PDB file of C-alpha atoms and ligand atoms in Angstrom:
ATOM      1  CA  UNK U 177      16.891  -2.213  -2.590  1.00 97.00           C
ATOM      2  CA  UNK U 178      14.726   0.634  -2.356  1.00 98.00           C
ATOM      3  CA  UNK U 179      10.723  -0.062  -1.984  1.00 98.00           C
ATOM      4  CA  UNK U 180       7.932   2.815  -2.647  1.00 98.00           C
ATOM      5  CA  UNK U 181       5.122   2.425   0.038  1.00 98.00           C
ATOM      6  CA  UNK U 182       2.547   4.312  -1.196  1.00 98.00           C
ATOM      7  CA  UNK U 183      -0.455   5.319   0.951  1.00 98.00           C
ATOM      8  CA  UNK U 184      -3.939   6.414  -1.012  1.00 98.00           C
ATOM      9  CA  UNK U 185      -6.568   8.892   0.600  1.00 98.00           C
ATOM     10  CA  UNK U 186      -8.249   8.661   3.946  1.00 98.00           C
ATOM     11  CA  UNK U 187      -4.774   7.053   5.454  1.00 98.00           C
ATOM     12  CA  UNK U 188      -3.604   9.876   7.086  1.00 98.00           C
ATOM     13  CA  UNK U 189      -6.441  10.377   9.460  1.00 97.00           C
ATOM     14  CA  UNK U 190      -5.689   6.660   9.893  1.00 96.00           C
ATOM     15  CA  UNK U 191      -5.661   7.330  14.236  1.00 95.00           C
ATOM     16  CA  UNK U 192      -9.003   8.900  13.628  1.00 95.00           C
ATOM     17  CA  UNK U 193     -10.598   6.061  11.737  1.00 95.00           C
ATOM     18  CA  UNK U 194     -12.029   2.862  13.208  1.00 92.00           C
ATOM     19  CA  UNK U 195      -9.431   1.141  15.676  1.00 94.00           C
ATOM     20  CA  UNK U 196     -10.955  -2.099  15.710  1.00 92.00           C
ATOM     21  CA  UNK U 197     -10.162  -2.217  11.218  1.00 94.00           C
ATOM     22  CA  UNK U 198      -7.239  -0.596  11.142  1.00 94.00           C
ATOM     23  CA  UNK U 199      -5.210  -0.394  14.520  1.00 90.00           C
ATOM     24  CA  UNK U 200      -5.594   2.415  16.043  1.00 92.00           C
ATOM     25  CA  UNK U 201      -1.939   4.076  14.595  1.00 96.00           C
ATOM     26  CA  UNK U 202      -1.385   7.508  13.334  1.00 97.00           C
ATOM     27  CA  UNK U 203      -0.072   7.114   9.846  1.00 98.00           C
ATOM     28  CA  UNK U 204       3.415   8.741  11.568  1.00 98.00           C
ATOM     29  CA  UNK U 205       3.501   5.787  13.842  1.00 98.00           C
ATOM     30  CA  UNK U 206       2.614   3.214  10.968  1.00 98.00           C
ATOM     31  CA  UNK U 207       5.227   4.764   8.805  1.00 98.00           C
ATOM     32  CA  UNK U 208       8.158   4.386  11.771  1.00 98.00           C
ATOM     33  CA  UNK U 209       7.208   0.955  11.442  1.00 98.00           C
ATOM     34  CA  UNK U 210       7.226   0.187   8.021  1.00 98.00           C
ATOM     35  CA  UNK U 211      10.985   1.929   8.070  1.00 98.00           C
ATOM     36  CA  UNK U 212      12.182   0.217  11.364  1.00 98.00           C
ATOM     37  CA  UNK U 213      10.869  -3.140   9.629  1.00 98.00           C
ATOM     38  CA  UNK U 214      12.699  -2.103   6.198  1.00 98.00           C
ATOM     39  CA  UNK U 215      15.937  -1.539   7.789  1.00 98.00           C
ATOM     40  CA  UNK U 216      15.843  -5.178   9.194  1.00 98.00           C
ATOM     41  CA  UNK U 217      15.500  -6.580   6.381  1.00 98.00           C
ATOM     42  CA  UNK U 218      17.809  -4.216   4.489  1.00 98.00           C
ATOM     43  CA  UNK U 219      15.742  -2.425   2.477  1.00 98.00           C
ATOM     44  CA  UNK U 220      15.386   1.303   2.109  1.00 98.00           C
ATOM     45  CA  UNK U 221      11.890   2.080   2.114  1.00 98.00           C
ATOM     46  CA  UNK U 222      10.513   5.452   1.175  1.00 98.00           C
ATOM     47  CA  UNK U 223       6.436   5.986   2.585  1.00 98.00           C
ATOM     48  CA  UNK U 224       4.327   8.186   0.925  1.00 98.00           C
ATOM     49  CA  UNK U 225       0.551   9.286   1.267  1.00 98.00           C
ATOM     50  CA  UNK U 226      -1.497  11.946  -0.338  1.00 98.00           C
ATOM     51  CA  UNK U 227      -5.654  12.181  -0.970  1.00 98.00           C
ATOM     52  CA  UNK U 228      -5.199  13.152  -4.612  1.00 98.00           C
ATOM     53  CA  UNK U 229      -5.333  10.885  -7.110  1.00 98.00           C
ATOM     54  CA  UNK U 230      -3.312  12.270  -9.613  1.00 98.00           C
ATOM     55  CA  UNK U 231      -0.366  12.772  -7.178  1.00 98.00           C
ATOM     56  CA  UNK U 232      -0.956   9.432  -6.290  1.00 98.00           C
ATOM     57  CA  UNK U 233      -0.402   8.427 -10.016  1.00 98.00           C
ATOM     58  CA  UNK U 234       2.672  10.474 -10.735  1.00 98.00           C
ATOM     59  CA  UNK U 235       4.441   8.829  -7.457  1.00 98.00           C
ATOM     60  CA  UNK U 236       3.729   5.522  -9.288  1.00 98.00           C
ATOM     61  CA  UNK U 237       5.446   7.241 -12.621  1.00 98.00           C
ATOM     62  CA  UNK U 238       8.338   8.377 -10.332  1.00 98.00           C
ATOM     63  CA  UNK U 239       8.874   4.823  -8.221  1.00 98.00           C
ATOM     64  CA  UNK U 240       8.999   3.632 -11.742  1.00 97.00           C
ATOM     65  CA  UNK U 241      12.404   5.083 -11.805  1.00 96.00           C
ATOM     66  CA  UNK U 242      13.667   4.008  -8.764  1.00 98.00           C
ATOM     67  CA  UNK U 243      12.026   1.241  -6.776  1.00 98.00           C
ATOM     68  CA  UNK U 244      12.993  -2.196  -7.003  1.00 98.00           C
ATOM     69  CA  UNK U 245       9.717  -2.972  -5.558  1.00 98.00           C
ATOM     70  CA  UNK U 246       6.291  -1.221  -4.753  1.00 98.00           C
ATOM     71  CA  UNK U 247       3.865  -1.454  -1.932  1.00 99.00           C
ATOM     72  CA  UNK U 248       0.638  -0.171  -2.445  1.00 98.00           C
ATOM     73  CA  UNK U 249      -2.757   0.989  -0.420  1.00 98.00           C
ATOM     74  CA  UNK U 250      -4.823   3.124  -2.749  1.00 98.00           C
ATOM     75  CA  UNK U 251      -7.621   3.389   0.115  1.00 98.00           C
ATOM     76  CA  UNK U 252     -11.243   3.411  -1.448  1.00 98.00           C
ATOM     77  CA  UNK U 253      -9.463   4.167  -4.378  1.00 98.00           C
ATOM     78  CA  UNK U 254      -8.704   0.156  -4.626  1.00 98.00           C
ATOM     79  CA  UNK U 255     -12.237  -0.438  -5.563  1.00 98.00           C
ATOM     80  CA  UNK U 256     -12.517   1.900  -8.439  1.00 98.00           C
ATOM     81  CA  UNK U 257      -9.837   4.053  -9.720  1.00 98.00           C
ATOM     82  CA  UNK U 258      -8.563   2.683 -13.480  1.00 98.00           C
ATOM     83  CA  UNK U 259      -6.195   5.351 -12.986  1.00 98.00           C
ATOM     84  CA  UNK U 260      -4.297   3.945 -10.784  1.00 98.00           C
ATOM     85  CA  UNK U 261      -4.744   0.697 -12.057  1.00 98.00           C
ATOM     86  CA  UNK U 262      -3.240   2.198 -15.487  1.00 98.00           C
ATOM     87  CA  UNK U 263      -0.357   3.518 -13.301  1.00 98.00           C
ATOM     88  CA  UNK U 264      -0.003   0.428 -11.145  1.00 98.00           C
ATOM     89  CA  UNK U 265       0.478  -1.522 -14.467  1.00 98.00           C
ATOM     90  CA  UNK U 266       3.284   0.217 -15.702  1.00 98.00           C
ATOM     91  CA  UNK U 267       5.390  -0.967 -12.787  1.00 98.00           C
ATOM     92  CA  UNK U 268       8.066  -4.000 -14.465  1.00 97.00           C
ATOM     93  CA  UNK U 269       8.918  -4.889 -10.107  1.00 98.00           C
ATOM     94  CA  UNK U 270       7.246  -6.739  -7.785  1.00 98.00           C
ATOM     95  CA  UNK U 271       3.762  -4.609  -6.818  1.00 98.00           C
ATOM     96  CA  UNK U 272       2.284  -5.859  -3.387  1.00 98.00           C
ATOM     97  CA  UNK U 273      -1.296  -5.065  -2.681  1.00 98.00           C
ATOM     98  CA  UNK U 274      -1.823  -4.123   1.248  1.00 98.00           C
ATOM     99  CA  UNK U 275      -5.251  -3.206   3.081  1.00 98.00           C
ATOM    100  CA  UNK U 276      -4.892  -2.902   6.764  1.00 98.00           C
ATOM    101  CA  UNK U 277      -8.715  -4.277   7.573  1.00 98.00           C
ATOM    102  CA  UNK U 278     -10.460  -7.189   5.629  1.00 98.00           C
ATOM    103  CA  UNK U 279     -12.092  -5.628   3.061  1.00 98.00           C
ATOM    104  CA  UNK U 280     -13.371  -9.551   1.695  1.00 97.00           C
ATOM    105  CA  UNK U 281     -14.988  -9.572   4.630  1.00 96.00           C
ATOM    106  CA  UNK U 282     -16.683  -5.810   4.880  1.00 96.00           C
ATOM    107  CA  UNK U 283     -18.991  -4.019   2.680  1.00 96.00           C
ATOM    108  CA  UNK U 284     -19.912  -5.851  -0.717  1.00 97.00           C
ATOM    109  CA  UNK U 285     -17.833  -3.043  -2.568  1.00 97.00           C
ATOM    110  CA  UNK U 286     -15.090  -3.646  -0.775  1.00 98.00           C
ATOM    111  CA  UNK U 287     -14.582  -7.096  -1.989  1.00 98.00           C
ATOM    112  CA  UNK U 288     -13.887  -5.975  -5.847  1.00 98.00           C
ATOM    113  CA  UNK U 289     -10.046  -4.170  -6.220  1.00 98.00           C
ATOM    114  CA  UNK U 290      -8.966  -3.213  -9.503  1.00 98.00           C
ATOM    115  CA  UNK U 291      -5.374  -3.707  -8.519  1.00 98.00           C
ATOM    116  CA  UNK U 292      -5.694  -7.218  -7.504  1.00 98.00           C
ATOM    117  CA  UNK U 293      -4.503  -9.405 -10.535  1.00 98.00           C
ATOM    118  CA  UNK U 294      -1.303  -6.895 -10.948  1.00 98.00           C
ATOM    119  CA  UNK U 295       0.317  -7.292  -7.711  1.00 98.00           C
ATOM    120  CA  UNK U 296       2.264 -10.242  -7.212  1.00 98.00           C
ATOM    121  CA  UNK U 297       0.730 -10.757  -3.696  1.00 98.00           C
ATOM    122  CA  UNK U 298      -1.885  -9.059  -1.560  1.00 98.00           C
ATOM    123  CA  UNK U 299      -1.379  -8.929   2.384  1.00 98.00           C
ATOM    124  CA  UNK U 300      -5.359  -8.586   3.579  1.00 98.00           C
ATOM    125  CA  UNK U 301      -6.522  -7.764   7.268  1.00 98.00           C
ATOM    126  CA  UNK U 302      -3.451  -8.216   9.118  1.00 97.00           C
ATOM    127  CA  UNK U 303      -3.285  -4.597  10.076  1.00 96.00           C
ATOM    128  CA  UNK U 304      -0.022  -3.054  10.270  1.00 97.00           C
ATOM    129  CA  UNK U 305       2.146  -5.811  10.054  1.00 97.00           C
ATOM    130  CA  UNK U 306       0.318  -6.633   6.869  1.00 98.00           C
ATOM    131  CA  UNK U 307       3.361  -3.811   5.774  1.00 98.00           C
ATOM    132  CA  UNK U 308       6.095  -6.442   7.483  1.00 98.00           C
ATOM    133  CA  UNK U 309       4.689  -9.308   5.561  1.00 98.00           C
ATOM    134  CA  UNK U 310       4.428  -7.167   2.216  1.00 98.00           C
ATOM    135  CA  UNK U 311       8.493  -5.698   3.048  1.00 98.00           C
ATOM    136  CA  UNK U 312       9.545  -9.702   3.859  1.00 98.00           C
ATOM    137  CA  UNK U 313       8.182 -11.138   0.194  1.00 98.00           C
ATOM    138  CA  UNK U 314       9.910  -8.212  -1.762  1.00 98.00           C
ATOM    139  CA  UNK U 315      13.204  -9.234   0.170  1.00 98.00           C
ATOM    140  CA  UNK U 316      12.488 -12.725  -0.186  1.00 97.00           C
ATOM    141  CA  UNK U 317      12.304 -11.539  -4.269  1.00 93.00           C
ATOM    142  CA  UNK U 318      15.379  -9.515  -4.031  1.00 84.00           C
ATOM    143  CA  UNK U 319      17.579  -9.581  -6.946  1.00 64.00           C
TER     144      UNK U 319
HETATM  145  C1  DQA T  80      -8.160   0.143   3.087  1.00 64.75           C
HETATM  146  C2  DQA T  80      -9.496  -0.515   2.758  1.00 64.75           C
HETATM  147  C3  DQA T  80     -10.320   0.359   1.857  1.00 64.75           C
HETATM  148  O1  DQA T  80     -11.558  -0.266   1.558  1.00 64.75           O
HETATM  149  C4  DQA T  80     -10.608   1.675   2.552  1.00 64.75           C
HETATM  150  O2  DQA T  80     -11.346   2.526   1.701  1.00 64.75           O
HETATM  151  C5  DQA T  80      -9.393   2.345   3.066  1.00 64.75           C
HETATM  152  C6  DQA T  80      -8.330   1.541   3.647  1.00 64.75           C
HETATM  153  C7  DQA T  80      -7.376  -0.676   4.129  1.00 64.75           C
HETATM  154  O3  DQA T  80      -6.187  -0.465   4.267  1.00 64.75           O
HETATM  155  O4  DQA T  80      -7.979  -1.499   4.827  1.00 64.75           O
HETATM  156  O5  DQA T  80      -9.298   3.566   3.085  1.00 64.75           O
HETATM  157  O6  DQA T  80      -7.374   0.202   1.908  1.00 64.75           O
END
């Protein structure tokens, strides 16, 4: 089964951004991860980031027709994009909602994510094996 892991903006300067809430790996390294972790559980995952928010939506129109599930990390856009929520919606697979820090436990705005009642699971502040948790339950849902 093939699984879209989409990345939002900010989370490829991910090595430059606080260590201590989100692990101190370059978005390279986190992606090597996410694929070595895939592969174990036979899944083909394909990672992508971008900071624009319309590419960001038309990868979500694209996994659409190809992904038998969906990861996604919209970055700050979590808290307040409707279009990605919009796009999120469309999906008709299992969506899983990742944030590498604990963003219940941060800034007020951080606690509200527009996503949250689509995916069929959110993986919260477990850093990057929050993406190993997030590949397991799509396997476990595997048809
Ligand atoms: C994030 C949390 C967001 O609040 C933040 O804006 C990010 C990353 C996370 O993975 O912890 O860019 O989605």
């Amino acid at each position: 089964m093939r699984v879209a892991v989409l990345n939002g903006v900010n989370l490829d300067v991910l090595d430059r951004r606080d260590p201590a809430l989100y692990g101190g790996l370059s978005l390279n390294q986190l992606e090597s991860k996410i694929y070595d972790w895939a592969r174990e559980l036979e899944l083909l995952a394909e990672c992508r980031q971008t900071n624009s928010e319309g590419e960001y939506v038309g990868w979500c129109h694209d996994a659409f027709d190809w992904a038998g599930g969906v990861i996604v990390n919209p970055g700050a856009w979590t808290h307040y994009s409707y279009a990605i929520r919009d796009a999120v919606e469309l999906f008709n697979v299992p969506v899983v909602e990742v944030h590498l820090s604990d963003i219940e436990h941060r800034e007020e705005w951080r606690k509200h994510s527009v996503v949250a009642d689509l995916a069929a699971a959110r993986v919260i502040g477990k850093g990057p094996e929050g993406y190993q948790e997030a590949l397991e339950f799509l396997a476990e849902r595997r048809g």
